[in-house]
Structure formats: structure tokens, C-alpha cells
């Protein structure tokens, strides 16, 4: 069974938690550092709100703090609109930032 963190995230008991170093690379960290990161603005790689003719859309890219089963640490998710709940995962901060910018740009290009 898992343990629920202060952020409400269900964490497997054996899960390694991570924080970001000064170069935005994930590094193993004790639970309290993970909790600090999850409440920090540093967790956000990007967050943009876009108003399209049909809906208001939020593109949010975050550091997850736990290595996912596929080895990724970052995720972009679309909230609202036609692509609601679409998501992409990334291994590095730079990949996440680039992916976020590409998605935001695609929304702007299609308006």
C-alpha cells in the first residue's frame, strides 16, 4: 500500500522521491525535501492560459518529484478545451520546457 504525502499525492512506500538541483536536474531527496519542492513555484516548468474561440485552455508543465514507471520526471498536461487531459512526459527539464513551448506555440498558431 502507499502513503499519502502532504500534497495529496499517493506515494508507494518504496518510491524514491526527488527534488531539483540548481541546474534543474532531478536528484534523490528525502521526503521532507520532496514535500518542499511540491509546494514550491520551482515545481512549475511552465503554465500558460490560452483563450481559444471555443474554450479557455491551461497548459501546465510540472516536475513530478517521483520517477515514473517509464523513467520520466516531468509532465505537460492540457486542461480544458478539445484536448483536455492530454499529456506528455519528459526525462529532463530542458525537454519539458521545449515540449511546453511547442504546445503553447501550436495553440497560438491555430488561433
Short mmCIF file of C-alpha atoms in Angstrom, two decimals:
data_model
loop_
_atom_site.label_atom_id
_atom_site.label_comp_id
_atom_site.label_asym_id
_atom_site.label_seq_id
_atom_site.Cartn_x
_atom_site.Cartn_y
_atom_site.Cartn_z
CA UNK A 1 0.00 0.00 0.00
CA UNK A 2 1.10 3.59 -0.36
CA UNK A 3 1.36 6.59 1.87
CA UNK A 4 -0.33 9.88 1.11
CA UNK A 5 2.03 12.86 1.13
CA UNK A 6 1.12 16.30 2.41
CA UNK A 7 0.39 17.30 -1.19
CA UNK A 8 -2.23 14.57 -1.51
CA UNK A 9 -0.06 12.54 -3.88
CA UNK A 10 -0.19 8.81 -3.25
CA UNK A 11 3.39 7.59 -2.94
CA UNK A 12 4.46 3.95 -2.89
CA UNK A 13 6.27 3.16 0.35
CA UNK A 14 9.36 2.10 -1.60
CA UNK A 15 9.26 5.05 -4.02
CA UNK A 16 12.35 7.24 -4.22
CA UNK A 17 11.44 10.91 -4.04
CA UNK A 18 13.36 13.62 -5.89
CA UNK A 19 13.95 17.34 -5.89
CA UNK A 20 15.69 19.55 -8.47
CA UNK A 21 19.29 20.66 -8.10
CA UNK A 22 20.46 24.17 -9.06
CA UNK A 23 20.70 23.05 -12.72
CA UNK A 24 17.12 21.65 -12.68
CA UNK A 25 18.30 18.03 -12.68
CA UNK A 26 16.32 15.54 -10.59
CA UNK A 27 18.31 14.27 -7.61
CA UNK A 28 17.23 11.79 -4.92
CA UNK A 29 15.92 13.57 -1.86
CA UNK A 30 14.39 12.70 1.49
CA UNK A 31 10.62 13.00 1.86
CA UNK A 32 10.77 16.46 3.50
CA UNK A 33 12.73 17.94 0.55
CA UNK A 34 10.24 16.34 -1.85
CA UNK A 35 7.37 17.96 0.09
CA UNK A 36 9.11 21.35 -0.05
CA UNK A 37 9.53 21.02 -3.82
CA UNK A 38 5.89 20.04 -4.32
CA UNK A 39 4.82 23.30 -2.60
CA UNK A 40 7.38 25.44 -4.44
CA UNK A 41 6.98 27.54 -7.58
CA UNK A 42 10.16 25.77 -8.81
CA UNK A 43 7.96 22.75 -9.46
CA UNK A 44 6.41 24.57 -12.42
CA UNK A 45 8.35 24.47 -15.68
CA UNK A 46 5.63 26.46 -17.40
CA UNK A 47 1.99 27.42 -17.02
CA UNK A 48 0.08 29.29 -19.71
CA UNK A 49 -3.58 30.14 -20.08
CA UNK A 50 -4.79 30.46 -23.65
CA UNK A 51 -8.22 31.67 -24.69
CA UNK A 52 -9.34 29.97 -27.88
CA UNK A 53 -12.58 30.71 -29.76
CA UNK A 54 -14.14 27.64 -28.11
CA UNK A 55 -12.61 27.47 -24.61
CA UNK A 56 -10.08 28.66 -22.11
CA UNK A 57 -7.16 26.22 -22.02
CA UNK A 58 -4.38 25.82 -19.46
CA UNK A 59 -1.08 24.23 -20.50
CA UNK A 60 0.78 23.22 -17.37
CA UNK A 61 4.21 21.57 -17.20
CA UNK A 62 5.48 20.37 -13.84
CA UNK A 63 8.23 18.42 -12.12
CA UNK A 64 6.55 15.30 -10.72
CA UNK A 65 9.04 14.59 -7.91
CA UNK A 66 8.85 10.83 -8.42
CA UNK A 67 10.37 8.90 -11.30
CA UNK A 68 7.51 7.43 -13.31
CA UNK A 69 7.47 3.80 -14.49
CA UNK A 70 8.65 4.97 -17.92
CA UNK A 71 11.62 6.85 -16.38
CA UNK A 72 10.21 10.36 -16.74
CA UNK A 73 10.19 13.15 -14.14
CA UNK A 74 8.23 15.93 -15.89
CA UNK A 75 4.76 16.19 -17.40
CA UNK A 76 2.80 18.62 -19.55
CA UNK A 77 -0.97 18.45 -19.26
CA UNK A 78 -3.70 20.35 -21.10
CA UNK A 79 -6.71 21.36 -19.05
CA UNK A 80 -9.84 22.46 -20.89
CA UNK A 81 -10.89 22.55 -24.49
CA UNK A 82 -10.77 19.93 -27.18
CA UNK A 83 -7.52 18.37 -25.91
CA UNK A 84 -8.50 18.30 -22.21
CA UNK A 85 -6.40 15.87 -20.18
CA UNK A 86 -3.90 15.23 -22.99
CA UNK A 87 -0.45 14.84 -21.52
CA UNK A 88 3.19 14.30 -22.44
CA UNK A 89 6.05 13.16 -20.22
CA UNK A 90 9.75 14.05 -20.36
CA UNK A 91 13.02 12.89 -18.85
CA UNK A 92 14.70 16.28 -18.45
CA UNK A 93 13.81 19.86 -17.57
CA UNK A 94 15.03 21.08 -20.97
CA UNK A 95 12.85 18.54 -22.80
CA UNK A 96 9.87 19.57 -20.65
CA UNK A 97 10.43 23.29 -21.30
CA UNK A 98 10.80 22.68 -25.04
CA UNK A 99 7.68 20.48 -25.12
CA UNK A 100 5.69 23.07 -23.16
CA UNK A 101 6.74 25.87 -25.53
CA UNK A 102 5.87 23.77 -28.60
CA UNK A 103 2.39 23.01 -27.30
CA UNK A 104 1.71 26.65 -26.37
CA UNK A 105 3.01 27.75 -29.78
CA UNK A 106 0.74 25.25 -31.54
CA UNK A 107 -2.29 26.72 -29.77
CA UNK A 108 -1.28 30.25 -30.76
CA UNK A 109 -0.56 29.21 -34.36
CA UNK A 110 -4.03 27.67 -34.70
CA UNK A 111 -5.99 30.68 -33.48
#
